[in-house]
């Protein structure tokens, strides 16, 4: 078995892991960064294509949280993690969100004010930018509908770099574009295609990681990595899984939180859909943090996916697919699920019981979105519940009922949290206020699993700032 | 030593090939609903990709999905005395409609999965083929 030694091992190269590896390597630490997926970069496949989902999504994007309504969970599985496949939206949490976390989980020194220096660094290092050029068609619709109804909407900034000349579409600033190259330049060793099976524990510490390294086209090889300190940054599903496989138990993997979302397709009289513009950036923020209304990438294959089950009606509509766009509602989930390890299969068993409040929020958000889209000139909206005829006027939104029914609509999530929450409440917080594990003295967790509850906004910016805060604290105190 | 999951996947590879004609026929029927007869070449690629998707799912979902695909194929016997993949288009549409409106949730979930993922894969493959052709012509 091949053995690697280092000062600090970082497991997972998503936003939390890349931040950790970069800052530690730049501080002179000897760092190894392990990543289960491949090192591909942004240009390996067109965004949101079938090739990209094959290359960079865990289980091809088909991981599911079980419950009466199943929730499809999407996770990145490549160097850079979720930052390689998401919309790169930069949204900071509301004051009330961080205050609520601090109070309920007894987190020390966490507020927008204390995060301010880290926020500034994140905005600088990942080049936060406003959209250059005109809004895309779907965003324009959303903005017009919100204005007519008196609801606040805004263009969300993105981690995006435009060329100095001012021309061109610019480039998403994912981890493989920013912090991973910096970490490597500072001497960090990256081991992609390496899946951690378990940690070897002893004396209240993690001693080494046992992993399987599978270079492309070669047979799997068992390796071990020895370290002094360990940062686990595998994300809200993989981090608890690794720890539970290593023999640690509750509360690790409890408290799974998420933003459930539902998409629907709306038709307009004129062409509004240009899939080459990428992800639309306008959001209705009047109902944040509880709910967000927005628009999604909508090339023809995506539209067809969300129009499934329309039968003959679909054929007619697809002839004019440029007049259709894809919109979503996203809500703060109010209940908690769990992530456990399935023995022998080494796979996560996720449960999330979408409760009445979540279903009520989703229904209300859909009704608001439908009202907005008809106000903005929608001719027809495809019903988000299977087997229902399309909606043709605002009043049809009443057919949605007070809560979305179980099993009648596709619910998914791209934002997961909370499976190893931070805080000083030892009964339910797996790590302290700066990510250090209670059960293992030499181990920290620094990914979205430590965010104890939903952020109400896209969580990447919050995670990047909190991860910096925790690494800074580690460097100053350990 | 490779995990049990890895070994299970290796062992099931030949089984997956048995399912592929049914996967192709379900996607073909759904595509017929949305845009007419499917292009055989694209359908072939889409069925491979679709099967890859099912194999990539967590085992506790992927294996039941494969079993459900076989059961769906067998259910064609009740409608036309032959497995689904050998039925004519009208009879296939009837089987699909029966599962789509079945009182049992898992039947509906099965059709919904294929409606979403099958059509997404087919239209993605079609887009890719069109781009490749445009590239050659350009």
mmCIF file with all atom_site columns, C-alpha atoms in Angstrom, chain A residues 158-317:
data_model
loop_
_atom_site.group_PDB
_atom_site.id
_atom_site.type_symbol
_atom_site.label_atom_id
_atom_site.label_alt_id
_atom_site.label_comp_id
_atom_site.label_asym_id
_atom_site.label_entity_id
_atom_site.label_seq_id
_atom_site.pdbx_PDB_ins_code
_atom_site.Cartn_x
_atom_site.Cartn_y
_atom_site.Cartn_z
_atom_site.occupancy
_atom_site.B_iso_or_equiv
_atom_site.pdbx_formal_charge
_atom_site.auth_seq_id
_atom_site.auth_comp_id
_atom_site.auth_asym_id
_atom_site.auth_atom_id
_atom_site.pdbx_PDB_model_num
ATOM 1   C CA . UNK A 1 158 ? -21.745 36.362 -9.727  1.00 0.00 ? 158 UNK A CA 1
ATOM 2   C CA . UNK A 1 159 ? -18.244 35.011 -9.224  1.00 0.00 ? 159 UNK A CA 1
ATOM 3   C CA . UNK A 1 160 ? -17.359 36.001 -12.747 1.00 0.00 ? 160 UNK A CA 1
ATOM 4   C CA . UNK A 1 161 ? -14.419 37.581 -14.526 1.00 0.00 ? 161 UNK A CA 1
ATOM 5   C CA . UNK A 1 162 ? -14.838 39.644 -17.671 1.00 0.00 ? 162 UNK A CA 1
ATOM 6   C CA . UNK A 1 163 ? -11.927 40.431 -19.971 1.00 0.00 ? 163 UNK A CA 1
ATOM 7   C CA . UNK A 1 164 ? -10.327 43.827 -19.361 1.00 0.00 ? 164 UNK A CA 1
ATOM 8   C CA . UNK A 1 165 ? -11.269 44.887 -22.865 1.00 0.00 ? 165 UNK A CA 1
ATOM 9   C CA . UNK A 1 166 ? -14.937 44.712 -21.894 1.00 0.00 ? 166 UNK A CA 1
ATOM 10  C CA . UNK A 1 167 ? -15.864 42.349 -24.720 1.00 0.00 ? 167 UNK A CA 1
ATOM 11  C CA . UNK A 1 168 ? -16.827 38.701 -24.417 1.00 0.00 ? 168 UNK A CA 1
ATOM 12  C CA . UNK A 1 169 ? -19.010 36.638 -22.111 1.00 0.00 ? 169 UNK A CA 1
ATOM 13  C CA . UNK A 1 170 ? -16.418 36.307 -19.355 1.00 0.00 ? 170 UNK A CA 1
ATOM 14  C CA . UNK A 1 171 ? -15.611 33.236 -17.285 1.00 0.00 ? 171 UNK A CA 1
ATOM 15  C CA . UNK A 1 172 ? -17.083 31.696 -14.151 1.00 0.00 ? 172 UNK A CA 1
ATOM 16  C CA . UNK A 1 173 ? -14.643 31.833 -11.251 1.00 0.00 ? 173 UNK A CA 1
ATOM 17  C CA . UNK A 1 174 ? -14.843 28.317 -9.912  1.00 0.00 ? 174 UNK A CA 1
ATOM 18  C CA . UNK A 1 175 ? -12.312 26.699 -7.591  1.00 0.00 ? 175 UNK A CA 1
ATOM 19  C CA . UNK A 1 176 ? -10.295 25.269 -10.511 1.00 0.00 ? 176 UNK A CA 1
ATOM 20  C CA . UNK A 1 177 ? -9.961  28.815 -11.843 1.00 0.00 ? 177 UNK A CA 1
ATOM 21  C CA . UNK A 1 178 ? -9.004  30.429 -8.541  1.00 0.00 ? 178 UNK A CA 1
ATOM 22  C CA . UNK A 1 179 ? -8.092  28.762 -5.254  1.00 0.00 ? 179 UNK A CA 1
ATOM 23  C CA . UNK A 1 180 ? -6.988  25.316 -6.466  1.00 0.00 ? 180 UNK A CA 1
ATOM 24  C CA . UNK A 1 181 ? -4.243  26.726 -8.772  1.00 0.00 ? 181 UNK A CA 1
ATOM 25  C CA . UNK A 1 182 ? -3.166  29.023 -5.947  1.00 0.00 ? 182 UNK A CA 1
ATOM 26  C CA . UNK A 1 183 ? -2.953  26.099 -3.539  1.00 0.00 ? 183 UNK A CA 1
ATOM 27  C CA . UNK A 1 184 ? -0.871  24.114 -6.046  1.00 0.00 ? 184 UNK A CA 1
ATOM 28  C CA . UNK A 1 185 ? 1.410   27.088 -6.659  1.00 0.00 ? 185 UNK A CA 1
ATOM 29  C CA . UNK A 1 186 ? 1.982   27.279 -2.899  1.00 0.00 ? 186 UNK A CA 1
ATOM 30  C CA . UNK A 1 187 ? 3.120   23.639 -2.813  1.00 0.00 ? 187 UNK A CA 1
ATOM 31  C CA . UNK A 1 188 ? -0.121  21.786 -2.032  1.00 0.00 ? 188 UNK A CA 1
ATOM 32  C CA . UNK A 1 189 ? -0.180  18.238 -3.448  1.00 0.00 ? 189 UNK A CA 1
ATOM 33  C CA . UNK A 1 190 ? -3.452  17.339 -5.193  1.00 0.00 ? 190 UNK A CA 1
ATOM 34  C CA . UNK A 1 191 ? -4.598  13.719 -5.442  1.00 0.00 ? 191 UNK A CA 1
ATOM 35  C CA . UNK A 1 192 ? -7.703  13.549 -7.644  1.00 0.00 ? 192 UNK A CA 1
ATOM 36  C CA . UNK A 1 193 ? -9.634  10.315 -8.365  1.00 0.00 ? 193 UNK A CA 1
ATOM 37  C CA . UNK A 1 194 ? -9.096  9.306  -4.756  1.00 0.00 ? 194 UNK A CA 1
ATOM 38  C CA . UNK A 1 195 ? -11.987 8.134  -2.613  1.00 0.00 ? 195 UNK A CA 1
ATOM 39  C CA . UNK A 1 196 ? -11.530 8.064  1.133   1.00 0.00 ? 196 UNK A CA 1
ATOM 40  C CA . UNK A 1 197 ? -12.952 4.860  2.523   1.00 0.00 ? 197 UNK A CA 1
ATOM 41  C CA . UNK A 1 198 ? -12.387 5.512  6.216   1.00 0.00 ? 198 UNK A CA 1
ATOM 42  C CA . UNK A 1 199 ? -10.231 7.161  8.809   1.00 0.00 ? 199 UNK A CA 1
ATOM 43  C CA . UNK A 1 200 ? -8.104  5.179  11.222  1.00 0.00 ? 200 UNK A CA 1
ATOM 44  C CA . UNK A 1 201 ? -8.788  6.525  14.708  1.00 0.00 ? 201 UNK A CA 1
ATOM 45  C CA . UNK A 1 202 ? -6.894  6.166  17.974  1.00 0.00 ? 202 UNK A CA 1
ATOM 46  C CA . UNK A 1 203 ? -6.381  8.059  21.203  1.00 0.00 ? 203 UNK A CA 1
ATOM 47  C CA . UNK A 1 204 ? -9.162  10.540 20.461  1.00 0.00 ? 204 UNK A CA 1
ATOM 48  C CA . UNK A 1 205 ? -7.558  11.555 17.168  1.00 0.00 ? 205 UNK A CA 1
ATOM 49  C CA . UNK A 1 206 ? -7.640  10.642 13.486  1.00 0.00 ? 206 UNK A CA 1
ATOM 50  C CA . UNK A 1 207 ? -4.329  8.936  12.587  1.00 0.00 ? 207 UNK A CA 1
ATOM 51  C CA . UNK A 1 208 ? -4.532  8.234  8.872   1.00 0.00 ? 208 UNK A CA 1
ATOM 52  C CA . UNK A 1 209 ? -6.945  8.085  5.943   1.00 0.00 ? 209 UNK A CA 1
ATOM 53  C CA . UNK A 1 210 ? -7.407  4.890  3.938   1.00 0.00 ? 210 UNK A CA 1
ATOM 54  C CA . UNK A 1 211 ? -8.399  5.597  0.352   1.00 0.00 ? 211 UNK A CA 1
ATOM 55  C CA . UNK A 1 212 ? -8.743  4.060  -3.104  1.00 0.00 ? 212 UNK A CA 1
ATOM 56  C CA . UNK A 1 213 ? -6.896  5.884  -5.859  1.00 0.00 ? 213 UNK A CA 1
ATOM 57  C CA . UNK A 1 214 ? -8.260  5.122  -9.356  1.00 0.00 ? 214 UNK A CA 1
ATOM 58  C CA . UNK A 1 215 ? -6.375  6.995  -12.082 1.00 0.00 ? 215 UNK A CA 1
ATOM 59  C CA . UNK A 1 216 ? -8.291  7.044  -15.406 1.00 0.00 ? 216 UNK A CA 1
ATOM 60  C CA . UNK A 1 217 ? -7.872  3.745  -17.239 1.00 0.00 ? 217 UNK A CA 1
ATOM 61  C CA . UNK A 1 218 ? -5.949  2.094  -14.438 1.00 0.00 ? 218 UNK A CA 1
ATOM 62  C CA . UNK A 1 219 ? -6.993  -0.416 -11.776 1.00 0.00 ? 219 UNK A CA 1
ATOM 63  C CA . UNK A 1 220 ? -7.890  0.863  -8.295  1.00 0.00 ? 220 UNK A CA 1
ATOM 64  C CA . UNK A 1 221 ? -5.016  1.093  -5.840  1.00 0.00 ? 221 UNK A CA 1
ATOM 65  C CA . UNK A 1 222 ? -5.299  1.280  -2.052  1.00 0.00 ? 222 UNK A CA 1
ATOM 66  C CA . UNK A 1 223 ? -3.355  4.144  -0.474  1.00 0.00 ? 223 UNK A CA 1
ATOM 67  C CA . UNK A 1 224 ? -3.027  5.668  2.961   1.00 0.00 ? 224 UNK A CA 1
ATOM 68  C CA . UNK A 1 225 ? -2.300  9.218  3.966   1.00 0.00 ? 225 UNK A CA 1
ATOM 69  C CA . UNK A 1 226 ? -0.766  10.048 7.352   1.00 0.00 ? 226 UNK A CA 1
ATOM 70  C CA . UNK A 1 227 ? -1.118  13.530 8.774   1.00 0.00 ? 227 UNK A CA 1
ATOM 71  C CA . UNK A 1 228 ? -0.843  15.657 11.872  1.00 0.00 ? 228 UNK A CA 1
ATOM 72  C CA . UNK A 1 229 ? -4.079  17.535 11.342  1.00 0.00 ? 229 UNK A CA 1
ATOM 73  C CA . UNK A 1 230 ? -7.114  16.729 9.218   1.00 0.00 ? 230 UNK A CA 1
ATOM 74  C CA . UNK A 1 231 ? -9.756  18.916 7.561   1.00 0.00 ? 231 UNK A CA 1
ATOM 75  C CA . UNK A 1 232 ? -12.793 17.016 6.259   1.00 0.00 ? 232 UNK A CA 1
ATOM 76  C CA . UNK A 1 233 ? -14.498 19.059 3.522   1.00 0.00 ? 233 UNK A CA 1
ATOM 77  C CA . UNK A 1 234 ? -16.493 16.475 1.569   1.00 0.00 ? 234 UNK A CA 1
ATOM 78  C CA . UNK A 1 235 ? -19.795 18.352 1.713   1.00 0.00 ? 235 UNK A CA 1
ATOM 79  C CA . UNK A 1 236 ? -23.006 17.740 3.688   1.00 0.00 ? 236 UNK A CA 1
ATOM 80  C CA . UNK A 1 237 ? -23.458 14.181 2.402   1.00 0.00 ? 237 UNK A CA 1
ATOM 81  C CA . UNK A 1 238 ? -19.925 12.802 2.065   1.00 0.00 ? 238 UNK A CA 1
ATOM 82  C CA . UNK A 1 239 ? -18.437 14.331 5.215   1.00 0.00 ? 239 UNK A CA 1
ATOM 83  C CA . UNK A 1 240 ? -20.835 12.599 7.636   1.00 0.00 ? 240 UNK A CA 1
ATOM 84  C CA . UNK A 1 241 ? -20.545 9.446  5.553   1.00 0.00 ? 241 UNK A CA 1
ATOM 85  C CA . UNK A 1 242 ? -16.742 9.295  5.914   1.00 0.00 ? 242 UNK A CA 1
ATOM 86  C CA . UNK A 1 243 ? -16.974 9.976  9.639   1.00 0.00 ? 243 UNK A CA 1
ATOM 87  C CA . UNK A 1 244 ? -19.710 7.395  10.219  1.00 0.00 ? 244 UNK A CA 1
ATOM 88  C CA . UNK A 1 245 ? -17.831 4.791  8.171   1.00 0.00 ? 245 UNK A CA 1
ATOM 89  C CA . UNK A 1 246 ? -14.895 5.432  10.497  1.00 0.00 ? 246 UNK A CA 1
ATOM 90  C CA . UNK A 1 247 ? -16.942 4.446  13.536  1.00 0.00 ? 247 UNK A CA 1
ATOM 91  C CA . UNK A 1 248 ? -18.259 7.822  14.726  1.00 0.00 ? 248 UNK A CA 1
ATOM 92  C CA . UNK A 1 249 ? -21.970 8.114  15.377  1.00 0.00 ? 249 UNK A CA 1
ATOM 93  C CA . UNK A 1 250 ? -24.759 10.591 16.167  1.00 0.00 ? 250 UNK A CA 1
ATOM 94  C CA . UNK A 1 251 ? -25.208 13.482 16.023  1.00 0.00 ? 251 UNK A CA 1
ATOM 95  C CA . UNK A 1 252 ? -23.030 13.196 12.898  1.00 0.00 ? 252 UNK A CA 1
ATOM 96  C CA . UNK A 1 253 ? -25.325 13.017 9.872   1.00 0.00 ? 253 UNK A CA 1
ATOM 97  C CA . UNK A 1 254 ? -28.437 14.182 11.698  1.00 0.00 ? 254 UNK A CA 1
ATOM 98  C CA . UNK A 1 255 ? -29.871 17.645 11.053  1.00 0.00 ? 255 UNK A CA 1
ATOM 99  C CA . UNK A 1 256 ? -29.815 17.464 7.236   1.00 0.00 ? 256 UNK A CA 1
ATOM 100 C CA . UNK A 1 257 ? -31.263 20.784 6.030   1.00 0.00 ? 257 UNK A CA 1
ATOM 101 C CA . UNK A 1 258 ? -32.027 21.916 2.501   1.00 0.00 ? 258 UNK A CA 1
ATOM 102 C CA . UNK A 1 259 ? -33.656 24.374 0.138   1.00 0.00 ? 259 UNK A CA 1
ATOM 103 C CA . UNK A 1 260 ? -36.305 22.312 -1.710  1.00 0.00 ? 260 UNK A CA 1
ATOM 104 C CA . UNK A 1 261 ? -37.106 23.677 -5.172  1.00 0.00 ? 261 UNK A CA 1
ATOM 105 C CA . UNK A 1 262 ? -39.634 23.101 -7.968  1.00 0.00 ? 262 UNK A CA 1
ATOM 106 C CA . UNK A 1 263 ? -39.369 24.177 -11.599 1.00 0.00 ? 263 UNK A CA 1
ATOM 107 C CA . UNK A 1 264 ? -42.043 24.987 -14.146 1.00 0.00 ? 264 UNK A CA 1
ATOM 108 C CA . UNK A 1 265 ? -42.169 25.975 -17.811 1.00 0.00 ? 265 UNK A CA 1
ATOM 109 C CA . UNK A 1 266 ? -44.023 29.059 -19.083 1.00 0.00 ? 266 UNK A CA 1
ATOM 110 C CA . UNK A 1 267 ? -44.893 29.965 -22.697 1.00 0.00 ? 267 UNK A CA 1
ATOM 111 C CA . UNK A 1 268 ? -44.947 33.502 -24.062 1.00 0.00 ? 268 UNK A CA 1
ATOM 112 C CA . UNK A 1 269 ? -46.024 35.006 -27.377 1.00 0.00 ? 269 UNK A CA 1
ATOM 113 C CA . UNK A 1 270 ? -42.556 36.105 -28.441 1.00 0.00 ? 270 UNK A CA 1
ATOM 114 C CA . UNK A 1 271 ? -39.189 34.333 -28.369 1.00 0.00 ? 271 UNK A CA 1
ATOM 115 C CA . UNK A 1 272 ? -37.473 34.874 -25.001 1.00 0.00 ? 272 UNK A CA 1
ATOM 116 C CA . UNK A 1 273 ? -35.171 31.874 -24.769 1.00 0.00 ? 273 UNK A CA 1
ATOM 117 C CA . UNK A 1 274 ? -31.539 32.121 -25.749 1.00 0.00 ? 274 UNK A CA 1
ATOM 118 C CA . UNK A 1 275 ? -29.713 29.179 -24.132 1.00 0.00 ? 275 UNK A CA 1
ATOM 119 C CA . UNK A 1 276 ? -26.322 30.620 -25.042 1.00 0.00 ? 276 UNK A CA 1
ATOM 120 C CA . UNK A 1 277 ? -26.663 33.321 -22.353 1.00 0.00 ? 277 UNK A CA 1
ATOM 121 C CA . UNK A 1 278 ? -26.231 30.759 -19.544 1.00 0.00 ? 278 UNK A CA 1
ATOM 122 C CA . UNK A 1 279 ? -27.957 31.002 -16.197 1.00 0.00 ? 279 UNK A CA 1
ATOM 123 C CA . UNK A 1 280 ? -30.322 33.977 -15.833 1.00 0.00 ? 280 UNK A CA 1
ATOM 124 C CA . UNK A 1 281 ? -29.368 36.220 -12.926 1.00 0.00 ? 281 UNK A CA 1
ATOM 125 C CA . UNK A 1 282 ? -32.610 37.931 -11.882 1.00 0.00 ? 282 UNK A CA 1
ATOM 126 C CA . UNK A 1 283 ? -34.361 36.836 -8.688  1.00 0.00 ? 283 UNK A CA 1
ATOM 127 C CA . UNK A 1 284 ? -37.443 38.019 -6.818  1.00 0.00 ? 284 UNK A CA 1
ATOM 128 C CA . UNK A 1 285 ? -36.067 38.773 -3.357  1.00 0.00 ? 285 UNK A CA 1
ATOM 129 C CA . UNK A 1 286 ? -39.191 40.277 -1.768  1.00 0.00 ? 286 UNK A CA 1
ATOM 130 C CA . UNK A 1 287 ? -39.930 37.027 0.102   1.00 0.00 ? 287 UNK A CA 1
ATOM 131 C CA . UNK A 1 288 ? -36.392 36.121 1.180   1.00 0.00 ? 288 UNK A CA 1
ATOM 132 C CA . UNK A 1 289 ? -35.196 34.311 3.146   1.00 0.00 ? 289 UNK A CA 1
ATOM 133 C CA . UNK A 1 290 ? -38.274 32.046 3.208   1.00 0.00 ? 290 UNK A CA 1
ATOM 134 C CA . UNK A 1 291 ? -38.671 31.861 -0.569  1.00 0.00 ? 291 UNK A CA 1
ATOM 135 C CA . UNK A 1 292 ? -36.947 32.877 -3.777  1.00 0.00 ? 292 UNK A CA 1
ATOM 136 C CA . UNK A 1 293 ? -38.388 33.036 -7.291  1.00 0.00 ? 293 UNK A CA 1
ATOM 137 C CA . UNK A 1 294 ? -35.942 32.808 -10.193 1.00 0.00 ? 294 UNK A CA 1
ATOM 138 C CA . UNK A 1 295 ? -35.187 31.506 -13.680 1.00 0.00 ? 295 UNK A CA 1
ATOM 139 C CA . UNK A 1 296 ? -33.117 28.522 -14.834 1.00 0.00 ? 296 UNK A CA 1
ATOM 140 C CA . UNK A 1 297 ? -30.953 27.486 -17.747 1.00 0.00 ? 297 UNK A CA 1
ATOM 141 C CA . UNK A 1 298 ? -33.401 26.301 -20.437 1.00 0.00 ? 298 UNK A CA 1
ATOM 142 C CA . UNK A 1 299 ? -31.872 24.741 -23.530 1.00 0.00 ? 299 UNK A CA 1
ATOM 143 C CA . UNK A 1 300 ? -34.269 22.469 -25.407 1.00 0.00 ? 300 UNK A CA 1
ATOM 144 C CA . UNK A 1 301 ? -33.274 19.261 -23.556 1.00 0.00 ? 301 UNK A CA 1
ATOM 145 C CA . UNK A 1 302 ? -33.949 20.958 -20.197 1.00 0.00 ? 302 UNK A CA 1
ATOM 146 C CA . UNK A 1 303 ? -37.346 22.181 -21.356 1.00 0.00 ? 303 UNK A CA 1
ATOM 147 C CA . UNK A 1 304 ? -38.288 18.719 -22.582 1.00 0.00 ? 304 UNK A CA 1
ATOM 148 C CA . UNK A 1 305 ? -37.203 17.224 -19.277 1.00 0.00 ? 305 UNK A CA 1
ATOM 149 C CA . UNK A 1 306 ? -39.543 19.497 -17.312 1.00 0.00 ? 306 UNK A CA 1
ATOM 150 C CA . UNK A 1 307 ? -42.353 19.110 -19.860 1.00 0.00 ? 307 UNK A CA 1
ATOM 151 C CA . UNK A 1 308 ? -42.414 15.314 -19.647 1.00 0.00 ? 308 UNK A CA 1
ATOM 152 C CA . UNK A 1 309 ? -45.885 13.755 -19.598 1.00 0.00 ? 309 UNK A CA 1
ATOM 153 C CA . UNK A 1 310 ? -47.574 16.348 -21.794 1.00 0.00 ? 310 UNK A CA 1
ATOM 154 C CA . UNK A 1 311 ? -48.076 13.799 -24.605 1.00 0.00 ? 311 UNK A CA 1
ATOM 155 C CA . UNK A 1 312 ? -49.353 15.141 -27.933 1.00 0.00 ? 312 UNK A CA 1
ATOM 156 C CA . UNK A 1 313 ? -49.558 18.684 -26.509 1.00 0.00 ? 313 UNK A CA 1
ATOM 157 C CA . UNK A 1 314 ? -45.793 18.662 -26.156 1.00 0.00 ? 314 UNK A CA 1
ATOM 158 C CA . UNK A 1 315 ? -45.162 18.112 -29.860 1.00 0.00 ? 315 UNK A CA 1
ATOM 159 C CA . UNK A 1 316 ? -47.086 21.272 -30.764 1.00 0.00 ? 316 UNK A CA 1
ATOM 160 C CA . UNK A 1 317 ? -45.315 23.384 -28.169 1.00 0.00 ? 317 UNK A CA 1
#
